[in-house]
Amino acid sequence: MAECGRKGLSLLEEARSRYESLQISDDVFGESGDDSSENPFYSTSGDSNSDNYTESNADDARARETRSSQSCGPPGSVSNGQAQEEGWTDALQDISIPHYQDTHDIEFTSFCRYLNNLDMKFAAGPTQKMPATATAIDFFQLFVPDNVIQNMVIQTNMYAKKYQERFGSEEEWTNVTLAEMKAFLGYVTSTGVNRCESVLSIWSSGFFSNRSIALKMSQARFEKILKYFHIVAFRSSHGGSHGLYKIQPFLASLQQSFSSSFRPSQTQVLHEPLIDEDPVFITTCTERELRKRKKRKFSLWVRQCSSTGFICQIYVHLKEGPGPDGLDTLKNKPQLHSLVAKQLCQNLSGCNAIIFTGPSITSLNLFQEFEKQGVYCCGLLSTRKSDCTGLPQSMLMNTESPQQRGQSRIKMRGNMSIINWYNKGNFRFLTNAYSPTKEGVIIKRKSGEILCPLAVEAFAAHLSYICKYDDKYSKYFIFHKPNKTWQQVFWLTISIAINNAYILYKMSDAYHVKRYSRAQFGERLVKELLDMDDCSPTQ
């Protein structure tokens, strides 16, 4: 028994060692347990429940494969003969991709080349060193500085003036100040800390009331600011046709600050982050309210550092109305998602980054186009969701002979590999970022060690960290739910900015002075935005 225990422990240690070699941070986001998986492939602890997740996904996979085997393969896929003519072969060869090049500045790029010559790799992290005395608002204002908030003040006052000229003046109204706008942001942000859906509950006598911060501003004053709050008060005479014109300058500023303040790792993920709803409030909604809540008029996509959770770039796509690059005219989802992926990766050209994608983005044409730009990919394939154009049908359909767990088939064309890996169902991958000749391993609670190609292990390991981030991120989403789409996007991106600020805080010297949890960091930020003397978090 002791020998079996030692063997099991050694397997877990090997898995964790590989996990670290893939440059994934142990716990940058904070407050996690030993297991960072919750995905169908990978687990680094013995009590993971990921096997159950796998079985449910495998059932779906079998159903899709059965439907696929009854036809000639997914649309766009090629027959065996045509695949052979186009260069798909069972003969595998080792590949390697160039070292990752960061493009923030010449000095850092030279340093990266020096590390590469020593066969070393740099870690992801902030581009500027924050002092140990930096507070929560200092990290937040890396993304939302005073000049951005001052613009909100100007635009809100302009809108209030125009509104009152048209509908009648309000004697009790006075122009908003910078301090009041910060307090306004603090009040709405507090709904993500206290999980309170209505920000007005702060001034109530109910469960979510908060007398300590309610005294900083009256409810009547807050409601007036909420009524007139704007980032862009009026439509521009040129360039103002975009549906999000009222928030576009803020999104551009936020994007610039994300890019300039953080150096991501080589491995990054394109996905739609989890925007969770509190089940307590969902159960209290009427059926009509629930249907209305589900009709979000936009989708949010991000490019996220898979070793820290830092969101490097955001892209908002309106589901209705005109959009850039003709996205509104695309009815084919893979084509739409392909264009979204190009928008998110437009700044990665020549960096030799590795991008992980879900089935709706994964496609041969997109990966080949990215490779020409020095961007490499590893994506999960689905015969139902993916664009399978140019892929061999034999790799997308069921085999008649029974398969064993860990068994895989691989075909290769140039640097591109398509992998069919069996684990209680077939999982398919397309990649040009990992050599098909190299093997990895998956550790499962029930099944022990399962062999797999290295691309499968890498995909599972990096996606597991994003799953952990999503679990944490959804807990601190600002719960204030405005009706206007641009306001929904604004508060969502503010939530992202705060989470990014916390990641930078955890990677700074300030974290070693006072180790705040994510909840404490959010509470401290609220008090600092309200300029309260006592900024210590509630223990």
mmCIF file of N, CA and C in Angstrom, residues 326-445:
data_model
loop_
_atom_site.group_PDB
_atom_site.id
_atom_site.type_symbol
_atom_site.label_atom_id
_atom_site.label_comp_id
_atom_site.label_asym_id
_atom_site.label_seq_id
_atom_site.Cartn_x
_atom_site.Cartn_y
_atom_site.Cartn_z
ATOM 1 N N GLY A 326 -17.806 44.529 -41.254
ATOM 2 C CA GLY A 326 -18.926 43.766 -41.782
ATOM 3 C C GLY A 326 -19.330 42.578 -40.936
ATOM 4 N N LEU A 327 -19.011 42.606 -39.624
ATOM 5 C CA LEU A 327 -19.329 41.467 -38.771
ATOM 6 C C LEU A 327 -20.832 41.250 -38.662
ATOM 7 N N ASP A 328 -21.603 42.339 -38.775
ATOM 8 C CA ASP A 328 -23.049 42.210 -38.623
ATOM 9 C C ASP A 328 -23.685 41.439 -39.770
ATOM 10 N N THR A 329 -23.018 41.359 -40.912
ATOM 11 C CA THR A 329 -23.590 40.688 -42.076
ATOM 12 C C THR A 329 -23.278 39.194 -42.095
ATOM 13 N N LEU A 330 -22.444 38.725 -41.182
ATOM 14 C CA LEU A 330 -22.023 37.329 -41.194
ATOM 15 C C LEU A 330 -23.004 36.478 -40.394
ATOM 16 N N LYS A 331 -23.604 35.528 -41.055
ATOM 17 C CA LYS A 331 -24.523 34.619 -40.380
ATOM 18 C C LYS A 331 -23.822 33.328 -39.970
ATOM 19 N N ASN A 332 -22.695 33.023 -40.614
ATOM 20 C CA ASN A 332 -21.938 31.818 -40.321
ATOM 21 C C ASN A 332 -21.075 32.061 -39.083
ATOM 22 N N LYS A 333 -21.346 31.341 -37.990
ATOM 23 C CA LYS A 333 -20.652 31.610 -36.737
ATOM 24 C C LYS A 333 -19.150 31.370 -36.817
ATOM 25 N N PRO A 334 -18.672 30.262 -37.410
ATOM 26 C CA PRO A 334 -17.217 30.102 -37.519
ATOM 27 C C PRO A 334 -16.556 31.258 -38.258
ATOM 28 N N GLN A 335 -17.216 31.774 -39.301
ATOM 29 C CA GLN A 335 -16.658 32.897 -40.041
ATOM 30 C C GLN A 335 -16.631 34.155 -39.169
ATOM 31 N N LEU A 336 -17.703 34.366 -38.417
ATOM 32 C CA LEU A 336 -17.768 35.502 -37.503
ATOM 33 C C LEU A 336 -16.680 35.402 -36.443
ATOM 34 N N HIS A 337 -16.555 34.215 -35.825
ATOM 35 C CA HIS A 337 -15.577 34.026 -34.758
ATOM 36 C C HIS A 337 -14.153 34.119 -35.287
ATOM 37 N N SER A 338 -13.953 33.741 -36.531
ATOM 38 C CA SER A 338 -12.639 33.863 -37.156
ATOM 39 C C SER A 338 -12.240 35.332 -37.256
ATOM 40 N N LEU A 339 -13.174 36.175 -37.655
ATOM 41 C CA LEU A 339 -12.883 37.603 -37.752
ATOM 42 C C LEU A 339 -12.674 38.227 -36.373
ATOM 43 N N VAL A 340 -13.411 37.738 -35.371
ATOM 44 C CA VAL A 340 -13.200 38.202 -33.996
ATOM 45 C C VAL A 340 -11.788 37.845 -33.537
ATOM 46 N N ALA A 341 -11.353 36.612 -33.873
ATOM 47 C CA ALA A 341 -10.005 36.172 -33.499
ATOM 48 C C ALA A 341 -8.944 37.060 -34.138
ATOM 49 N N LYS A 342 -9.148 37.443 -35.382
ATOM 50 C CA LYS A 342 -8.190 38.322 -36.057
ATOM 51 C C LYS A 342 -8.124 39.690 -35.386
ATOM 52 N N GLN A 343 -9.282 40.186 -34.940
ATOM 53 C CA GLN A 343 -9.296 41.467 -34.236
ATOM 54 C C GLN A 343 -8.497 41.377 -32.930
ATOM 55 N N LEU A 344 -8.657 40.270 -32.214
ATOM 56 C CA LEU A 344 -7.994 40.117 -30.926
ATOM 57 C C LEU A 344 -6.491 39.907 -31.062
ATOM 58 N N CYS A 345 -6.055 39.359 -32.194
ATOM 59 C CA CYS A 345 -4.638 39.016 -32.365
ATOM 60 C C CYS A 345 -3.898 39.973 -33.295
ATOM 61 N N GLN A 346 -4.510 41.094 -33.631
ATOM 62 C CA GLN A 346 -3.900 41.989 -34.613
ATOM 63 C C GLN A 346 -2.593 42.614 -34.116
ATOM 64 N N ASN A 347 -2.361 42.633 -32.793
ATOM 65 C CA ASN A 347 -1.135 43.209 -32.252
ATOM 66 C C ASN A 347 -0.056 42.165 -31.960
ATOM 67 N N LEU A 348 -0.294 40.911 -32.339
ATOM 68 C CA LEU A 348 0.644 39.840 -32.006
ATOM 69 C C LEU A 348 1.564 39.465 -33.157
ATOM 70 N N SER A 349 1.450 40.137 -34.268
ATOM 71 C CA SER A 349 2.232 39.769 -35.450
ATOM 72 C C SER A 349 3.728 39.797 -35.138
ATOM 73 N N GLY A 350 4.404 38.684 -35.462
ATOM 74 C CA GLY A 350 5.843 38.592 -35.280
ATOM 75 C C GLY A 350 6.294 38.248 -33.882
ATOM 76 N N CYS A 351 5.362 38.016 -32.944
ATOM 77 C CA CYS A 351 5.737 37.733 -31.552
ATOM 78 C C CYS A 351 6.008 36.252 -31.289
ATOM 79 N N ASN A 352 5.557 35.387 -32.212
ATOM 80 C CA ASN A 352 5.652 33.933 -32.021
ATOM 81 C C ASN A 352 4.848 33.474 -30.803
ATOM 82 N N ALA A 353 3.706 34.113 -30.586
ATOM 83 C CA ALA A 353 2.822 33.722 -29.489
ATOM 84 C C ALA A 353 2.102 32.419 -29.839
ATOM 85 N N ILE A 354 1.660 31.710 -28.809
ATOM 86 C CA ILE A 354 0.859 30.497 -28.982
ATOM 87 C C ILE A 354 -0.550 30.790 -28.486
ATOM 88 N N ILE A 355 -1.531 30.613 -29.366
ATOM 89 C CA ILE A 355 -2.924 30.936 -29.056
ATOM 90 C C ILE A 355 -3.731 29.641 -28.944
ATOM 91 N N PHE A 356 -4.463 29.489 -27.840
ATOM 92 C CA PHE A 356 -5.377 28.364 -27.665
ATOM 93 C C PHE A 356 -6.791 28.832 -27.995
ATOM 94 N N THR A 357 -7.519 28.028 -28.736
ATOM 95 C CA THR A 357 -8.855 28.416 -29.196
ATOM 96 C C THR A 357 -9.865 27.312 -28.946
ATOM 97 N N GLY A 358 -11.129 27.704 -28.853
ATOM 98 C CA GLY A 358 -12.223 26.760 -28.741
ATOM 99 C C GLY A 358 -12.698 26.324 -30.114
ATOM 100 N N PRO A 359 -13.642 25.394 -30.160
ATOM 101 C CA PRO A 359 -14.089 24.821 -31.440
ATOM 102 C C PRO A 359 -14.637 25.846 -32.426
ATOM 103 N N SER A 360 -15.305 26.894 -31.947
ATOM 104 C CA SER A 360 -15.932 27.844 -32.869
ATOM 105 C C SER A 360 -14.906 28.688 -33.616
ATOM 106 N N ILE A 361 -13.672 28.794 -33.085
ATOM 107 C CA ILE A 361 -12.627 29.571 -33.741
ATOM 108 C C ILE A 361 -11.690 28.677 -34.546
ATOM 109 N N THR A 362 -11.452 27.467 -34.064
ATOM 110 C CA THR A 362 -10.467 26.573 -34.687
ATOM 111 C C THR A 362 -10.800 26.281 -36.144
ATOM 112 N N SER A 363 -9.858 26.572 -37.046
ATOM 113 C CA SER A 363 -10.008 26.238 -38.457
ATOM 114 C C SER A 363 -8.636 26.218 -39.116
ATOM 115 N N LEU A 364 -8.482 25.402 -40.131
ATOM 116 C CA LEU A 364 -7.212 25.264 -40.837
ATOM 117 C C LEU A 364 -6.819 26.578 -41.507
ATOM 118 N N ASN A 365 -7.753 27.216 -42.186
ATOM 119 C CA ASN A 365 -7.446 28.457 -42.901
ATOM 120 C C ASN A 365 -6.975 29.554 -41.957
ATOM 121 N N LEU A 366 -7.647 29.696 -40.811
ATOM 122 C CA LEU A 366 -7.272 30.728 -39.843
ATOM 123 C C LEU A 366 -5.890 30.449 -39.266
ATOM 124 N N PHE A 367 -5.623 29.199 -38.902
ATOM 125 C CA PHE A 367 -4.335 28.846 -38.307
ATOM 126 C C PHE A 367 -3.193 29.064 -39.303
ATOM 127 N N GLN A 368 -3.446 28.761 -40.569
ATOM 128 C CA GLN A 368 -2.416 28.991 -41.587
ATOM 129 C C GLN A 368 -2.156 30.483 -41.778
ATOM 130 N N GLU A 369 -3.220 31.261 -41.743
ATOM 131 C CA GLU A 369 -3.067 32.708 -41.875
ATOM 132 C C GLU A 369 -2.298 33.285 -40.698
ATOM 133 N N PHE A 370 -2.601 32.812 -39.487
ATOM 134 C CA PHE A 370 -1.885 33.269 -38.295
ATOM 135 C C PHE A 370 -0.404 32.875 -38.354
ATOM 136 N N GLU A 371 -0.121 31.674 -38.859
ATOM 137 C CA GLU A 371 1.267 31.208 -38.906
ATOM 138 C C GLU A 371 2.128 32.124 -39.779
ATOM 139 N N LYS A 372 1.552 32.644 -40.859
ATOM 140 C CA LYS A 372 2.284 33.572 -41.730
ATOM 141 C C LYS A 372 2.636 34.858 -40.980
ATOM 142 N N GLN A 373 1.853 35.176 -39.942
ATOM 143 C CA GLN A 373 2.086 36.396 -39.167
ATOM 144 C C GLN A 373 2.939 36.142 -37.923
ATOM 145 N N GLY A 374 3.411 34.902 -37.766
ATOM 146 C CA GLY A 374 4.211 34.578 -36.589
ATOM 147 C C GLY A 374 3.382 34.328 -35.355
ATOM 148 N N VAL A 375 2.159 33.834 -35.529
ATOM 149 C CA VAL A 375 1.284 33.467 -34.426
ATOM 150 C C VAL A 375 0.927 31.996 -34.595
ATOM 151 N N TYR A 376 1.149 31.196 -33.555
ATOM 152 C CA TYR A 376 0.930 29.752 -33.632
ATOM 153 C C TYR A 376 -0.282 29.374 -32.784
ATOM 154 N N CYS A 377 -0.919 28.264 -33.133
ATOM 155 C CA CYS A 377 -2.235 27.961 -32.549
ATOM 156 C C CYS A 377 -2.339 26.514 -32.104
ATOM 157 N N CYS A 378 -3.236 26.307 -31.148
ATOM 158 C CA CYS A 378 -3.626 24.968 -30.716
ATOM 159 C C CYS A 378 -5.103 25.048 -30.347
ATOM 160 N N GLY A 379 -5.944 24.335 -31.083
ATOM 161 C CA GLY A 379 -7.380 24.482 -30.867
ATOM 162 C C GLY A 379 -8.122 23.166 -30.831
ATOM 163 N N LEU A 380 -9.203 23.145 -30.075
ATOM 164 C CA LEU A 380 -10.092 21.995 -30.012
ATOM 165 C C LEU A 380 -11.022 22.018 -31.218
ATOM 166 N N LEU A 381 -11.197 20.853 -31.848
ATOM 167 C CA LEU A 381 -12.038 20.742 -33.044
ATOM 168 C C LEU A 381 -13.382 20.115 -32.707
ATOM 169 N N SER A 382 -14.405 20.559 -33.367
ATOM 170 C CA SER A 382 -15.739 19.968 -33.250
ATOM 171 C C SER A 382 -16.329 19.839 -34.639
ATOM 172 N N THR A 383 -16.849 18.659 -34.959
ATOM 173 C CA THR A 383 -17.447 18.464 -36.280
ATOM 174 C C THR A 383 -18.727 19.268 -36.441
ATOM 175 N N ARG A 384 -19.284 19.751 -35.323
ATOM 176 C CA ARG A 384 -20.520 20.521 -35.374
ATOM 177 C C ARG A 384 -20.279 22.022 -35.345
ATOM 178 N N LYS A 385 -19.253 22.477 -34.590
ATOM 179 C CA LYS A 385 -19.038 23.910 -34.398
ATOM 180 C C LYS A 385 -17.894 24.475 -35.219
ATOM 181 N N SER A 386 -16.926 23.639 -35.606
ATOM 182 C CA SER A 386 -15.723 24.149 -36.262
ATOM 183 C C SER A 386 -15.880 24.207 -37.776
ATOM 184 N N ASP A 387 -15.101 25.075 -38.382
ATOM 185 C CA ASP A 387 -14.970 25.097 -39.838
ATOM 186 C C ASP A 387 -13.955 24.016 -40.211
ATOM 187 N N CYS A 388 -14.432 22.927 -40.796
ATOM 188 C CA CYS A 388 -13.589 21.766 -41.081
ATOM 189 C C CYS A 388 -13.047 21.767 -42.507
ATOM 190 N N THR A 389 -13.102 22.912 -43.169
ATOM 191 C CA THR A 389 -12.627 23.005 -44.548
ATOM 192 C C THR A 389 -11.169 22.579 -44.652
ATOM 193 N N GLY A 390 -10.898 21.644 -45.571
ATOM 194 C CA GLY A 390 -9.538 21.200 -45.840
ATOM 195 C C GLY A 390 -9.016 20.131 -44.919
ATOM 196 N N LEU A 391 -9.813 19.683 -43.951
ATOM 197 C CA LEU A 391 -9.358 18.659 -43.011
ATOM 198 C C LEU A 391 -9.786 17.276 -43.502
ATOM 199 N N PRO A 392 -8.951 16.242 -43.303
ATOM 200 C CA PRO A 392 -9.276 14.886 -43.783
ATOM 201 C C PRO A 392 -10.445 14.270 -43.031
ATOM 202 N N GLN A 393 -11.387 13.725 -43.802
ATOM 203 C CA GLN A 393 -12.580 13.124 -43.202
ATOM 204 C C GLN A 393 -12.233 11.968 -42.278
ATOM 205 N N SER A 394 -11.193 11.231 -42.586
ATOM 206 C CA SER A 394 -10.838 10.051 -41.782
ATOM 207 C C SER A 394 -10.496 10.436 -40.347
ATOM 208 N N MET A 395 -10.070 11.669 -40.131
ATOM 209 C CA MET A 395 -9.730 12.107 -38.780
ATOM 210 C C MET A 395 -10.909 12.725 -38.049
ATOM 211 N N LEU A 396 -12.006 12.935 -38.761
ATOM 212 C CA LEU A 396 -13.173 13.591 -38.178
ATOM 213 C C LEU A 396 -14.330 12.636 -37.942
ATOM 214 N N MET A 397 -14.122 11.357 -38.250
ATOM 215 C CA MET A 397 -15.194 10.380 -38.137
ATOM 216 C C MET A 397 -14.770 9.228 -37.235
ATOM 217 N N ASN A 398 -15.747 8.486 -36.757
ATOM 218 C CA ASN A 398 -15.508 7.347 -35.875
ATOM 219 C C ASN A 398 -14.723 6.252 -36.573
ATOM 220 N N THR A 399 -13.882 5.587 -35.817
ATOM 221 C CA THR A 399 -13.253 4.367 -36.332
ATOM 222 C C THR A 399 -14.131 3.179 -35.944
ATOM 223 N N GLU A 400 -14.162 2.186 -36.796
ATOM 224 C CA GLU A 400 -15.002 1.023 -36.518
ATOM 225 C C GLU A 400 -14.427 0.171 -35.394
ATOM 226 N N SER A 401 -13.121 0.090 -35.286
ATOM 227 C CA SER A 401 -12.497 -0.733 -34.253
ATOM 228 C C SER A 401 -12.542 -0.006 -32.914
ATOM 229 N N PRO A 402 -12.741 -0.760 -31.811
ATOM 230 C CA PRO A 402 -12.779 -0.123 -30.486
ATOM 231 C C PRO A 402 -11.429 0.491 -30.131
ATOM 232 N N GLN A 403 -11.478 1.602 -29.364
ATOM 233 C CA GLN A 403 -10.257 2.302 -28.990
ATOM 234 C C GLN A 403 -10.031 2.246 -27.491
ATOM 235 N N GLN A 404 -8.783 2.337 -27.098
ATOM 236 C CA GLN A 404 -8.414 2.378 -25.697
ATOM 237 C C GLN A 404 -8.140 3.810 -25.278
ATOM 238 N N ARG A 405 -8.350 4.086 -23.980
ATOM 239 C CA ARG A 405 -8.092 5.434 -23.473
ATOM 240 C C ARG A 405 -6.617 5.774 -23.663
ATOM 241 N N GLY A 406 -6.374 6.964 -24.147
ATOM 242 C CA GLY A 406 -5.014 7.402 -24.394
ATOM 243 C C GLY A 406 -4.528 7.121 -25.797
ATOM 244 N N GLN A 407 -5.303 6.351 -26.552
ATOM 245 C CA GLN A 407 -4.901 6.037 -27.928
ATOM 246 C C GLN A 407 -5.125 7.269 -28.814
ATOM 247 N N SER A 408 -4.221 7.507 -29.738
ATOM 248 C CA SER A 408 -4.351 8.687 -30.595
ATOM 249 C C SER A 408 -3.941 8.365 -32.026
ATOM 250 N N ARG A 409 -4.519 9.104 -32.954
ATOM 251 C CA ARG A 409 -4.129 9.053 -34.370
ATOM 252 C C ARG A 409 -3.778 10.477 -34.783
ATOM 253 N N ILE A 410 -2.748 10.613 -35.596
ATOM 254 C CA ILE A 410 -2.288 11.938 -35.995
ATOM 255 C C ILE A 410 -1.964 11.940 -37.484
ATOM 256 N N LYS A 411 -2.393 12.978 -38.156
ATOM 257 C CA LYS A 411 -1.972 13.239 -39.529
ATOM 258 C C LYS A 411 -1.319 14.620 -39.571
ATOM 259 N N MET A 412 -0.415 14.791 -40.509
ATOM 260 C CA MET A 412 0.375 16.016 -40.542
ATOM 261 C C MET A 412 0.472 16.555 -41.965
ATOM 262 N N ARG A 413 0.459 17.874 -42.083
ATOM 263 C CA ARG A 413 0.702 18.532 -43.362
ATOM 264 C C ARG A 413 1.552 19.767 -43.088
ATOM 265 N N GLY A 414 2.796 19.758 -43.512
ATOM 266 C CA GLY A 414 3.707 20.841 -43.173
ATOM 267 C C GLY A 414 3.929 20.855 -41.673
ATOM 268 N N ASN A 415 3.687 22.008 -41.034
ATOM 269 C CA ASN A 415 3.796 22.115 -39.578
ATOM 270 C C ASN A 415 2.477 21.851 -38.865
ATOM 271 N N MET A 416 1.407 21.637 -39.636
ATOM 272 C CA MET A 416 0.076 21.486 -39.062
ATOM 273 C C MET A 416 -0.222 20.027 -38.759
ATOM 274 N N SER A 417 -0.743 19.760 -37.560
ATOM 275 C CA SER A 417 -1.118 18.410 -37.155
ATOM 276 C C SER A 417 -2.584 18.385 -36.759
ATOM 277 N N ILE A 418 -3.283 17.333 -37.163
ATOM 278 C CA ILE A 418 -4.637 17.093 -36.662
ATOM 279 C C ILE A 418 -4.572 15.835 -35.816
ATOM 280 N N ILE A 419 -5.068 15.946 -34.599
ATOM 281 C CA ILE A 419 -4.940 14.877 -33.606
ATOM 282 C C ILE A 419 -6.323 14.357 -33.250
ATOM 283 N N ASN A 420 -6.469 13.052 -33.246
ATOM 284 C CA ASN A 420 -7.687 12.394 -32.772
ATOM 285 C C ASN A 420 -7.278 11.569 -31.557
ATOM 286 N N TRP A 421 -7.679 12.029 -30.366
ATOM 287 C CA TRP A 421 -7.257 11.395 -29.107
ATOM 288 C C TRP A 421 -8.481 10.861 -28.388
ATOM 289 N N TYR A 422 -8.394 9.621 -27.904
ATOM 290 C CA TYR A 422 -9.553 8.964 -27.288
ATOM 291 C C TYR A 422 -9.439 8.974 -25.770
ATOM 292 N N ASN A 423 -10.506 9.467 -25.113
ATOM 293 C CA ASN A 423 -10.610 9.426 -23.651
ATOM 294 C C ASN A 423 -12.090 9.407 -23.293
ATOM 295 N N LYS A 424 -12.670 8.211 -23.257
ATOM 296 C CA LYS A 424 -14.121 8.046 -23.078
ATOM 297 C C LYS A 424 -14.877 8.785 -24.172
ATOM 298 N N GLY A 425 -14.338 8.848 -25.335
ATOM 299 C CA GLY A 425 -14.877 9.601 -26.450
ATOM 300 C C GLY A 425 -13.731 10.239 -27.201
ATOM 301 N N ASN A 426 -13.968 10.618 -28.441
ATOM 302 C CA ASN A 426 -12.919 11.204 -29.259
ATOM 303 C C ASN A 426 -12.841 12.711 -29.066
ATOM 304 N N PHE A 427 -11.633 13.190 -28.840
ATOM 305 C CA PHE A 427 -11.367 14.625 -28.788
ATOM 306 C C PHE A 427 -10.373 14.946 -29.891
ATOM 307 N N ARG A 428 -10.667 15.977 -30.654
ATOM 308 C CA ARG A 428 -9.842 16.302 -31.818
ATOM 309 C C ARG A 428 -9.212 17.688 -31.650
ATOM 310 N N PHE A 429 -7.976 17.791 -32.097
ATOM 311 C CA PHE A 429 -7.221 19.029 -31.968
ATOM 312 C C PHE A 429 -6.526 19.343 -33.282
ATOM 313 N N LEU A 430 -6.356 20.630 -33.514
ATOM 314 C CA LEU A 430 -5.585 21.101 -34.663
ATOM 315 C C LEU A 430 -4.509 22.028 -34.109
ATOM 316 N N THR A 431 -3.246 21.799 -34.496
ATOM 317 C CA THR A 431 -2.167 22.609 -33.929
ATOM 318 C C THR A 431 -0.969 22.690 -34.861
ATOM 319 N N ASN A 432 -0.289 23.813 -34.800
ATOM 320 C CA ASN A 432 1.036 23.955 -35.415
ATOM 321 C C ASN A 432 2.023 24.490 -34.385
ATOM 322 N N ALA A 433 1.641 24.412 -33.098
ATOM 323 C CA ALA A 433 2.456 24.955 -32.012
ATOM 324 C C ALA A 433 3.220 23.887 -31.247
ATOM 325 N N TYR A 434 2.831 22.618 -31.390
ATOM 326 C CA TYR A 434 3.465 21.540 -30.633
ATOM 327 C C TYR A 434 3.818 20.392 -31.568
ATOM 328 N N SER A 435 4.970 19.798 -31.307
ATOM 329 C CA SER A 435 5.439 18.703 -32.155
ATOM 330 C C SER A 435 4.574 17.470 -31.952
ATOM 331 N N PRO A 436 4.103 16.832 -33.032
ATOM 332 C CA PRO A 436 3.277 15.629 -32.886
ATOM 333 C C PRO A 436 4.072 14.420 -32.410
ATOM 334 N N THR A 437 5.393 14.521 -32.423
ATOM 335 C CA THR A 437 6.225 13.386 -31.999
ATOM 336 C C THR A 437 6.456 13.375 -30.489
ATOM 337 N N LYS A 438 6.072 14.444 -29.807
ATOM 338 C CA LYS A 438 6.309 14.522 -28.365
ATOM 339 C C LYS A 438 5.058 14.131 -27.597
ATOM 340 N N GLU A 439 5.257 13.391 -26.495
ATOM 341 C CA GLU A 439 4.138 12.872 -25.710
ATOM 342 C C GLU A 439 3.987 13.626 -24.400
ATOM 343 N N GLY A 440 2.757 13.668 -23.914
ATOM 344 C CA GLY A 440 2.437 14.207 -22.604
ATOM 345 C C GLY A 440 1.663 13.172 -21.822
ATOM 346 N N VAL A 441 1.092 13.591 -20.714
ATOM 347 C CA VAL A 441 0.324 12.658 -19.890
ATOM 348 C C VAL A 441 -0.750 13.437 -19.133
ATOM 349 N N ILE A 442 -1.878 12.783 -18.931
ATOM 350 C CA ILE A 442 -2.977 13.349 -18.157
ATOM 351 C C ILE A 442 -3.121 12.521 -16.894
ATOM 352 N N ILE A 443 -3.257 13.186 -15.745
ATOM 353 C CA ILE A 443 -3.459 12.487 -14.482
ATOM 354 C C ILE A 443 -4.930 12.576 -14.101
ATOM 355 N N LYS A 444 -5.563 11.420 -13.917
ATOM 356 C CA LYS A 444 -6.973 11.376 -13.562
ATOM 357 C C LYS A 444 -7.149 10.683 -12.214
ATOM 358 N N ARG A 445 -8.124 11.146 -11.459
ATOM 359 C CA ARG A 445 -8.363 10.572 -10.131
ATOM 360 C C ARG A 445 -8.713 9.096 -10.216
#
